[in-house]
PDB file of C-alpha atoms in Angstrom:
ATOM      1  CA  MET A   1      -1.415 -70.503  23.544  1.00 48.00           C
ATOM      2  CA  ILE A   2      -4.020 -69.979  26.256  1.00 46.00           C
ATOM      3  CA  ARG A   3      -6.648 -70.193  23.514  1.00 53.00           C
ATOM      4  CA  ILE A   4      -5.658 -73.518  22.643  1.00 51.00           C
ATOM      5  CA  LYS A   5      -5.411 -74.583  26.044  1.00 52.00           C
ATOM      6  CA  TYR A   6      -9.186 -73.055  26.646  1.00 45.00           C
ATOM      7  CA  ARG A   7     -10.405 -75.150  23.593  1.00 58.00           C
ATOM      8  CA  LEU A   8      -8.625 -78.269  24.490  1.00 54.00           C
ATOM      9  CA  ILE A   9     -10.526 -78.107  28.142  1.00 50.00           C
ATOM     10  CA  GLY A  10     -13.620 -77.467  26.020  1.00 54.00           C
ATOM     11  CA  TYR A  11     -13.274 -80.672  24.110  1.00 54.00           C
ATOM     12  CA  MET A  12     -12.559 -82.478  27.299  1.00 55.00           C
ATOM     13  CA  VAL A  13     -15.644 -81.121  28.831  1.00 46.00           C
ATOM     14  CA  LEU A  14     -17.722 -82.597  25.839  1.00 55.00           C
ATOM     15  CA  LEU A  15     -16.301 -85.855  26.372  1.00 54.00           C
ATOM     16  CA  LEU A  16     -16.966 -85.827  30.098  1.00 51.00           C
ATOM     17  CA  LEU A  17     -20.411 -84.859  29.063  1.00 47.00           C
ATOM     18  CA  MET A  18     -20.899 -88.033  26.837  1.00 54.00           C
ATOM     19  CA  GLY A  19     -19.375 -90.025  29.359  1.00 55.00           C
ATOM     20  CA  CYS A  20     -22.037 -88.701  31.732  1.00 47.00           C
ATOM     21  CA  VAL A  21     -24.830 -89.509  29.176  1.00 47.00           C
ATOM     22  CA  PHE A  22     -23.671 -93.241  28.709  1.00 49.00           C
ATOM     23  CA  GLY A  23     -22.867 -93.574  32.560  1.00 49.00           C
ATOM     24  CA  GLY A  24     -25.684 -91.704  34.085  1.00 45.00           C
ATOM     25  CA  VAL A  25     -28.529 -91.095  31.575  1.00 44.00           C
ATOM     26  CA  VAL A  26     -28.989 -94.585  30.526  1.00 46.00           C
ATOM     27  CA  PRO A  27     -28.726 -96.247  33.757  1.00 44.00           C
ATOM     28  CA  SER A  28     -31.216 -93.781  35.137  1.00 46.00           C
ATOM     29  CA  TYR A  29     -33.791 -95.085  32.625  1.00 44.00           C
ATOM     30  CA  ALA A  30     -33.320 -98.620  34.028  1.00 41.00           C
ATOM     31  CA  GLU A  31     -33.705 -97.165  37.451  1.00 44.00           C
ATOM     32  CA  ASP A  32     -37.194 -95.170  36.542  1.00 47.00           C
ATOM     33  CA  ALA A  33     -38.292 -98.662  34.938  1.00 41.00           C
ATOM     34  CA  ALA A  34     -37.586-100.233  38.368  1.00 39.00           C
ATOM     35  CA  ALA A  35     -39.564 -97.577  40.004  1.00 44.00           C
ATOM     36  CA  ALA A  36     -42.502 -98.230  37.812  1.00 41.00           C
ATOM     37  CA  GLY A  37     -42.447-101.832  38.849  1.00 40.00           C
ATOM     38  CA  ALA A  38     -40.211-103.296  36.202  1.00 44.00           C
ATOM     39  CA  LYS A  39     -36.767-105.054  37.177  1.00 48.00           C
ATOM     40  CA  GLY A  40     -33.695-102.607  37.026  1.00 53.00           C
ATOM     41  CA  GLN A  41     -31.255-103.409  34.454  1.00 60.00           C
ATOM     42  CA  THR A  42     -27.246-102.609  34.432  1.00 69.00           C
ATOM     43  CA  PHE A  43     -25.797-100.590  31.478  1.00 62.00           C
ATOM     44  CA  TRP A  44     -25.020-103.860  29.597  1.00 70.00           C
ATOM     45  CA  GLY A  45     -28.351-105.288  30.091  1.00 68.00           C
ATOM     46  CA  LEU A  46     -29.910-102.268  28.401  1.00 69.00           C
ATOM     47  CA  ILE A  47     -27.531-103.001  25.566  1.00 70.00           C
ATOM     48  CA  SER A  48     -28.813-106.572  25.347  1.00 69.00           C
ATOM     49  CA  ALA A  49     -32.330-105.512  25.695  1.00 69.00           C
ATOM     50  CA  GLY A  50     -31.772-102.925  22.761  1.00 70.00           C
ATOM     51  CA  GLY A  51     -31.030-105.959  20.411  1.00 77.00           C
ATOM     52  CA  ILE A  52     -28.283-106.688  17.798  1.00 84.00           C
ATOM     53  CA  TRP A  53     -28.163-103.050  16.402  1.00 87.00           C
ATOM     54  CA  MET A  54     -26.687-101.711  19.765  1.00 89.00           C
ATOM     55  CA  TRP A  55     -23.506-103.094  18.971  1.00 91.00           C
ATOM     56  CA  PRO A  56     -22.909-101.166  15.722  1.00 92.00           C
ATOM     57  CA  ILE A  57     -24.179 -98.103  17.548  1.00 93.00           C
ATOM     58  CA  MET A  58     -21.815 -98.832  20.467  1.00 92.00           C
ATOM     59  CA  LEU A  59     -18.959 -99.388  17.888  1.00 94.00           C
ATOM     60  CA  GLY A  60     -19.842 -95.958  16.594  1.00 95.00           C
ATOM     61  CA  SER A  61     -19.626 -94.311  19.880  1.00 94.00           C
ATOM     62  CA  VAL A  62     -16.001 -95.740  20.542  1.00 96.00           C
ATOM     63  CA  ALA A  63     -14.951 -94.626  16.869  1.00 96.00           C
ATOM     64  CA  MET A  64     -16.087 -90.998  17.769  1.00 96.00           C
ATOM     65  CA  VAL A  65     -14.253 -90.842  21.209  1.00 96.00           C
ATOM     66  CA  ALA A  66     -11.223 -92.188  19.374  1.00 96.00           C
ATOM     67  CA  LEU A  67     -11.753 -89.763  16.320  1.00 96.00           C
ATOM     68  CA  THR A  68     -11.999 -86.826  18.766  1.00 96.00           C
ATOM     69  CA  ILE A  69      -8.892 -87.519  20.567  1.00 96.00           C
ATOM     70  CA  GLU A  70      -6.957 -88.129  17.602  1.00 96.00           C
ATOM     71  CA  HIS A  71      -8.394 -84.760  15.989  1.00 96.00           C
ATOM     72  CA  ILE A  72      -7.651 -82.936  19.207  1.00 95.00           C
ATOM     73  CA  MET A  73      -3.964 -83.978  19.179  1.00 94.00           C
ATOM     74  CA  SER A  74      -3.394 -83.537  15.453  1.00 94.00           C
ATOM     75  CA  LEU A  75      -5.383 -80.565  14.340  1.00 94.00           C
ATOM     76  CA  GLN A  76      -3.252 -78.074  16.515  1.00 93.00           C
ATOM     77  CA  PHE A  77      -1.827 -74.797  14.899  1.00 93.00           C
ATOM     78  CA  LYS A  78       1.436 -75.846  16.314  1.00 92.00           C
ATOM     79  CA  LYS A  79       1.499 -79.169  14.485  1.00 92.00           C
ATOM     80  CA  VAL A  80      -0.135 -77.903  11.351  1.00 94.00           C
ATOM     81  CA  VAL A  81       1.384 -74.505  10.808  1.00 93.00           C
ATOM     82  CA  PRO A  82       4.262 -73.868  13.375  1.00 94.00           C
ATOM     83  CA  GLN A  83       4.758 -70.304  14.093  1.00 93.00           C
ATOM     84  CA  LYS A  84       8.461 -70.794  14.888  1.00 94.00           C
ATOM     85  CA  LEU A  85       9.035 -72.839  11.605  1.00 93.00           C
ATOM     86  CA  ILE A  86       7.062 -70.255   9.567  1.00 93.00           C
ATOM     87  CA  SER A  87       9.235 -67.286  11.119  1.00 93.00           C
ATOM     88  CA  ASP A  88      12.547 -69.310  10.620  1.00 92.00           C
ATOM     89  CA  VAL A  89      11.411 -69.764   6.809  1.00 92.00           C
ATOM     90  CA  HIS A  90      10.770 -65.938   6.404  1.00 92.00           C
ATOM     91  CA  GLU A  91      13.644 -65.160   7.917  1.00 91.00           C
ATOM     92  CA  HIS A  92      16.102 -67.395   5.811  1.00 90.00           C
ATOM     93  CA  LEU A  93      14.206 -66.770   2.382  1.00 89.00           C
ATOM     94  CA  LYS A  94      14.786 -62.851   3.151  1.00 88.00           C
ATOM     95  CA  GLY A  95      18.408 -63.550   3.401  1.00 87.00           C
ATOM     96  CA  ASN A  96      18.412 -65.500   0.016  1.00 86.00           C
ATOM     97  CA  ARG A  97      19.592 -68.728   2.257  1.00 87.00           C
ATOM     98  CA  LEU A  98      17.697 -71.241   0.216  1.00 89.00           C
ATOM     99  CA  GLU A  99      19.768 -73.879   1.385  1.00 90.00           C
ATOM    100  CA  ASP A 100      19.103 -73.181   5.187  1.00 91.00           C
ATOM    101  CA  VAL A 101      15.416 -73.536   4.479  1.00 89.00           C
ATOM    102  CA  LYS A 102      15.714 -76.573   2.864  1.00 91.00           C
ATOM    103  CA  ASN A 103      17.711 -78.154   5.861  1.00 92.00           C
ATOM    104  CA  LEU A 104      14.924 -76.582   8.078  1.00 91.00           C
ATOM    105  CA  VAL A 105      12.069 -78.556   6.535  1.00 90.00           C
ATOM    106  CA  GLU A 106      13.883 -81.576   5.875  1.00 90.00           C
ATOM    107  CA  GLY A 107      12.285 -84.637   7.313  1.00 88.00           C
ATOM    108  CA  ARG A 108       9.256 -82.728   8.857  1.00 91.00           C
ATOM    109  CA  GLN A 109       5.538 -83.623   8.190  1.00 89.00           C
ATOM    110  CA  ASP A 110       3.637 -80.745   8.849  1.00 92.00           C
ATOM    111  CA  SER A 111       1.662 -78.639   6.228  1.00 93.00           C
ATOM    112  CA  VAL A 112       4.310 -76.003   6.009  1.00 94.00           C
ATOM    113  CA  SER A 113       7.272 -78.058   5.498  1.00 94.00           C
ATOM    114  CA  ARG A 114       5.478 -80.132   2.696  1.00 95.00           C
ATOM    115  CA  ILE A 115       4.615 -76.714   0.868  1.00 95.00           C
ATOM    116  CA  VAL A 116       8.253 -75.479   1.364  1.00 94.00           C
ATOM    117  CA  GLN A 117       9.611 -78.644   0.162  1.00 94.00           C
ATOM    118  CA  ALA A 118       7.435 -78.543  -2.915  1.00 92.00           C
ATOM    119  CA  GLY A 119       8.318 -74.885  -3.687  1.00 92.00           C
ATOM    120  CA  LEU A 120      11.960 -75.361  -3.218  1.00 91.00           C
ATOM    121  CA  GLU A 121      11.871 -78.223  -5.759  1.00 90.00           C
ATOM    122  CA  LYS A 122      10.771 -75.520  -8.300  1.00 86.00           C
ATOM    123  CA  ALA A 123      12.903 -72.878  -7.365  1.00 85.00           C
ATOM    124  CA  GLY A 124      14.352 -71.129 -10.244  1.00 81.00           C
ATOM    125  CA  HIS A 125      11.354 -72.156 -12.700  1.00 84.00           C
ATOM    126  CA  GLY A 126       9.405 -68.732 -12.330  1.00 84.00           C
ATOM    127  CA  ARG A 127       6.514 -67.544 -10.002  1.00 88.00           C
ATOM    128  CA  GLU A 128       3.763 -69.229 -11.885  1.00 90.00           C
ATOM    129  CA  VAL A 129       5.270 -72.801 -11.741  1.00 91.00           C
ATOM    130  CA  ILE A 130       5.872 -72.191  -7.899  1.00 90.00           C
ATOM    131  CA  THR A 131       2.471 -70.727  -7.497  1.00 92.00           C
ATOM    132  CA  GLU A 132       0.877 -73.663  -9.149  1.00 93.00           C
ATOM    133  CA  ILE A 133       2.974 -76.302  -6.926  1.00 94.00           C
ATOM    134  CA  VAL A 134       2.421 -74.553  -3.615  1.00 94.00           C
ATOM    135  CA  ALA A 135      -1.475 -74.248  -4.446  1.00 94.00           C
ATOM    136  CA  ASP A 136      -1.528 -77.749  -5.243  1.00 95.00           C
ATOM    137  CA  ILE A 137       0.141 -78.951  -2.091  1.00 94.00           C
ATOM    138  CA  GLY A 138      -1.879 -76.576  -0.097  1.00 94.00           C
ATOM    139  CA  SER A 139      -5.168 -78.116  -1.454  1.00 95.00           C
ATOM    140  CA  ARG A 140      -3.981 -81.557  -0.491  1.00 96.00           C
ATOM    141  CA  GLU A 141      -3.130 -80.763   2.757  1.00 95.00           C
ATOM    142  CA  VAL A 142      -6.776 -79.078   3.242  1.00 96.00           C
ATOM    143  CA  LEU A 143      -8.433 -81.863   1.574  1.00 96.00           C
ATOM    144  CA  ALA A 144      -6.570 -84.436   3.964  1.00 95.00           C
ATOM    145  CA  MET A 145      -7.919 -82.520   6.981  1.00 96.00           C
ATOM    146  CA  ASN A 146     -11.614 -82.393   5.652  1.00 96.00           C
ATOM    147  CA  ARG A 147     -11.677 -86.021   4.822  1.00 96.00           C
ATOM    148  CA  LYS A 148     -10.481 -86.820   8.244  1.00 95.00           C
ATOM    149  CA  ILE A 149     -13.097 -84.984  10.081  1.00 96.00           C
ATOM    150  CA  SER A 150     -15.765 -86.244   7.697  1.00 96.00           C
ATOM    151  CA  TRP A 151     -15.832 -89.500   9.582  1.00 96.00           C
ATOM    152  CA  LEU A 152     -17.682 -87.580  12.452  1.00 97.00           C
ATOM    153  CA  SER A 153     -20.265 -86.419  10.125  1.00 96.00           C
ATOM    154  CA  ILE A 154     -20.650 -89.702   8.825  1.00 96.00           C
ATOM    155  CA  ILE A 155     -21.156 -91.363  12.339  1.00 97.00           C
ATOM    156  CA  ALA A 156     -23.654 -88.416  13.098  1.00 96.00           C
ATOM    157  CA  VAL A 157     -25.592 -89.258  10.153  1.00 96.00           C
ATOM    158  CA  ILE A 158     -25.315 -93.407  10.425  1.00 96.00           C
ATOM    159  CA  GLU A 159     -26.073 -93.492  14.164  1.00 95.00           C
ATOM    160  CA  PRO A 160     -29.779 -92.269  14.520  1.00 95.00           C
ATOM    161  CA  MET A 161     -30.425 -94.262  11.355  1.00 95.00           C
ATOM    162  CA  LEU A 162     -29.334 -97.456  13.102  1.00 94.00           C
ATOM    163  CA  GLY A 163     -31.367 -96.176  16.034  1.00 91.00           C
ATOM    164  CA  LEU A 164     -34.244 -96.142  13.699  1.00 91.00           C
ATOM    165  CA  LEU A 165     -33.601 -99.165  12.237  1.00 90.00           C
ATOM    166  CA  GLY A 166     -33.555-100.786  15.786  1.00 86.00           C
ATOM    167  CA  THR A 167     -36.821 -99.179  16.421  1.00 86.00           C
ATOM    168  CA  VAL A 168     -38.514-100.615  13.250  1.00 85.00           C
ATOM    169  CA  THR A 169     -37.264-104.345  14.210  1.00 83.00           C
ATOM    170  CA  GLY A 170     -38.528-103.547  17.508  1.00 79.00           C
ATOM    171  CA  MET A 171     -41.982-102.637  16.836  1.00 81.00           C
ATOM    172  CA  ILE A 172     -41.859-105.530  14.108  1.00 79.00           C
ATOM    173  CA  SER A 173     -41.159-107.910  16.870  1.00 75.00           C
ATOM    174  CA  ALA A 174     -43.726-106.489  19.200  1.00 70.00           C
ATOM    175  CA  PHE A 175     -46.240-106.871  16.582  1.00 71.00           C
ATOM    176  CA  ASN A 176     -45.510-110.509  15.735  1.00 74.00           C
ATOM    177  CA  VAL A 177     -46.066-111.328  19.516  1.00 68.00           C
ATOM    178  CA  ILE A 178     -49.611-109.688  19.148  1.00 69.00           C
ATOM    179  CA  ALA A 179     -50.036-111.546  16.004  1.00 70.00           C
ATOM    180  CA  ALA A 180     -49.168-114.946  17.905  1.00 71.00           C
ATOM    181  CA  GLY A 181     -51.613-114.267  20.509  1.00 64.00           C
ATOM    182  CA  GLY A 182     -49.145-112.706  23.057  1.00 52.00           C
ATOM    183  CA  ALA A 183     -51.073-109.466  23.692  1.00 55.00           C
ATOM    184  CA  GLY A 184     -51.816-110.569  27.173  1.00 57.00           C
ATOM    185  CA  LYS A 185     -48.043-111.386  27.787  1.00 60.00           C
ATOM    186  CA  PRO A 186     -46.527-107.925  28.908  1.00 63.00           C
ATOM    187  CA  ALA A 187     -43.000-109.520  29.187  1.00 61.00           C
ATOM    188  CA  LEU A 188     -42.897-110.743  25.521  1.00 61.00           C
ATOM    189  CA  LEU A 189     -44.203-107.334  24.378  1.00 61.00           C
ATOM    190  CA  ALA A 190     -41.816-105.378  26.379  1.00 64.00           C
ATOM    191  CA  LYS A 191     -39.001-107.136  24.837  1.00 66.00           C
ATOM    192  CA  GLY A 192     -39.728-105.476  21.502  1.00 66.00           C
ATOM    193  CA  VAL A 193     -40.896-102.195  22.752  1.00 71.00           C
ATOM    194  CA  SER A 194     -37.680-101.996  24.855  1.00 71.00           C
ATOM    195  CA  GLU A 195     -35.537-102.868  21.545  1.00 73.00           C
ATOM    196  CA  ALA A 196     -37.608 -99.966  19.779  1.00 76.00           C
ATOM    197  CA  LEU A 197     -36.838 -97.147  22.385  1.00 84.00           C
ATOM    198  CA  ILE A 198     -33.465 -98.252  23.592  1.00 86.00           C
ATOM    199  CA  THR A 199     -31.844 -98.192  19.983  1.00 89.00           C
ATOM    200  CA  THR A 200     -33.546 -94.939  19.260  1.00 90.00           C
ATOM    201  CA  ALA A 201     -32.166 -93.201  22.244  1.00 90.00           C
ATOM    202  CA  ALA A 202     -28.669 -94.627  21.873  1.00 91.00           C
ATOM    203  CA  GLY A 203     -28.622 -93.611  18.363  1.00 93.00           C
ATOM    204  CA  LEU A 204     -29.471 -89.983  19.239  1.00 94.00           C
ATOM    205  CA  ILE A 205     -27.023 -90.093  22.284  1.00 94.00           C
ATOM    206  CA  VAL A 206     -24.147 -90.897  19.867  1.00 95.00           C
ATOM    207  CA  GLY A 207     -25.318 -88.921  16.858  1.00 95.00           C
ATOM    208  CA  ILE A 208     -25.749 -85.509  18.339  1.00 96.00           C
ATOM    209  CA  PRO A 209     -22.467 -85.143  19.968  1.00 96.00           C
ATOM    210  CA  ALA A 210     -20.873 -86.435  16.794  1.00 96.00           C
ATOM    211  CA  MET A 211     -22.683 -83.911  14.857  1.00 96.00           C
ATOM    212  CA  ILE A 212     -21.481 -81.119  17.280  1.00 96.00           C
ATOM    213  CA  LEU A 213     -17.837 -82.338  17.388  1.00 96.00           C
ATOM    214  CA  HIS A 214     -17.819 -82.402  13.442  1.00 97.00           C
ATOM    215  CA  PHE A 215     -18.870 -78.688  13.569  1.00 96.00           C
ATOM    216  CA  ILE A 216     -16.412 -77.795  15.981  1.00 96.00           C
ATOM    217  CA  PHE A 217     -13.529 -79.334  13.904  1.00 97.00           C
ATOM    218  CA  LYS A 218     -14.788 -78.087  10.747  1.00 96.00           C
ATOM    219  CA  ASN A 219     -14.406 -74.623  12.139  1.00 97.00           C
ATOM    220  CA  LYS A 220     -10.936 -75.415  13.194  1.00 96.00           C
ATOM    221  CA  VAL A 221     -10.228 -76.801   9.893  1.00 97.00           C
ATOM    222  CA  GLN A 222     -11.411 -73.594   8.235  1.00 96.00           C
ATOM    223  CA  ARG A 223      -9.075 -71.542  10.291  1.00 96.00           C
ATOM    224  CA  LEU A 224      -5.991 -73.875   9.590  1.00 97.00           C
ATOM    225  CA  THR A 225      -6.884 -73.398   5.952  1.00 96.00           C
ATOM    226  CA  VAL A 226      -6.788 -69.745   6.148  1.00 96.00           C
ATOM    227  CA  ALA A 227      -3.656 -69.919   7.939  1.00 96.00           C
ATOM    228  CA  ILE A 228      -2.090 -72.407   5.168  1.00 96.00           C
ATOM    229  CA  GLU A 229      -3.309 -70.109   2.460  1.00 95.00           C
ATOM    230  CA  THR A 230      -1.709 -66.954   4.215  1.00 95.00           C
ATOM    231  CA  PHE A 231       1.776 -68.726   4.542  1.00 95.00           C
ATOM    232  CA  ALA A 232       1.679 -70.101   0.986  1.00 94.00           C
ATOM    233  CA  THR A 233       0.851 -66.784  -0.594  1.00 93.00           C
ATOM    234  CA  ASP A 234       3.854 -65.240   1.739  1.00 93.00           C
ATOM    235  CA  PHE A 235       6.108 -68.123   0.696  1.00 92.00           C
ATOM    236  CA  VAL A 236       5.688 -67.885  -2.871  1.00 92.00           C
ATOM    237  CA  ASP A 237       6.324 -63.867  -2.684  1.00 91.00           C
ATOM    238  CA  LEU A 238       9.324 -64.304  -0.604  1.00 89.00           C
ATOM    239  CA  LEU A 239      10.786 -67.220  -2.756  1.00 88.00           C
ATOM    240  CA  SER A 240      10.179 -65.307  -5.896  1.00 85.00           C
ATOM    241  CA  ARG A 241      12.053 -62.301  -4.659  1.00 81.00           C
ATOM    242  CA  SER A 242      14.924 -64.349  -3.417  1.00 72.00           C
ATOM    243  CA  GLU A 243      15.071 -65.864  -7.019  1.00 64.00           C
ATOM    244  CA  LYS A 244      15.601 -62.243  -8.420  1.00 63.00           C
ATOM    245  CA  LYS A 245      18.578 -61.386  -5.967  1.00 58.00           C
TER     246      LYS A 245
END
């Protein structure tokens, strides 16, 4: 319980750091520019200066935060493999009370309950049949968790690419100004250069935390996978024994 609380605190600290990055680092860029003689910009002013590609980057940052909160809430051991439920299932199976096991998991949507429900449907068909259906349901549960966290990986890859795309379009804009004879107009050149630099920074600011978060949740899913596989093995053994009684 304490371990889960510390991990939850760790995730929240990471989100806080992300907030500091967007709330502090980016505005400080404007302050530095002002110190150098440029006019200071607000946060939204920087986004506007970053050009059109800043909007999908910002959308990705919102999606990253939303996914992180959802994963913190849903990928908990007590929700995926609740220990109290596992203990009760084991106890009823040892007492050959299959009907009690069925009532225990009825209407529940956690991984343990879905495995138990599928196994009970094949009760009496032999160990091999039970093992096959339990393994199939367990694999689906693990696949669903991996698919869920894969969106963070996608964000981690796409965001820097969007930043790079903004860099390219910004530099093209700057070179077009030069080609049009605007080399002596710093304000026009600054617009393209700002777009190039700001989108690069924004893409990395979103992409790096997304990569870290994906790594954290991937490790969590791996631990949950081990717990699911352990329960599935024990469940098949106990259910097979109860059939012989």
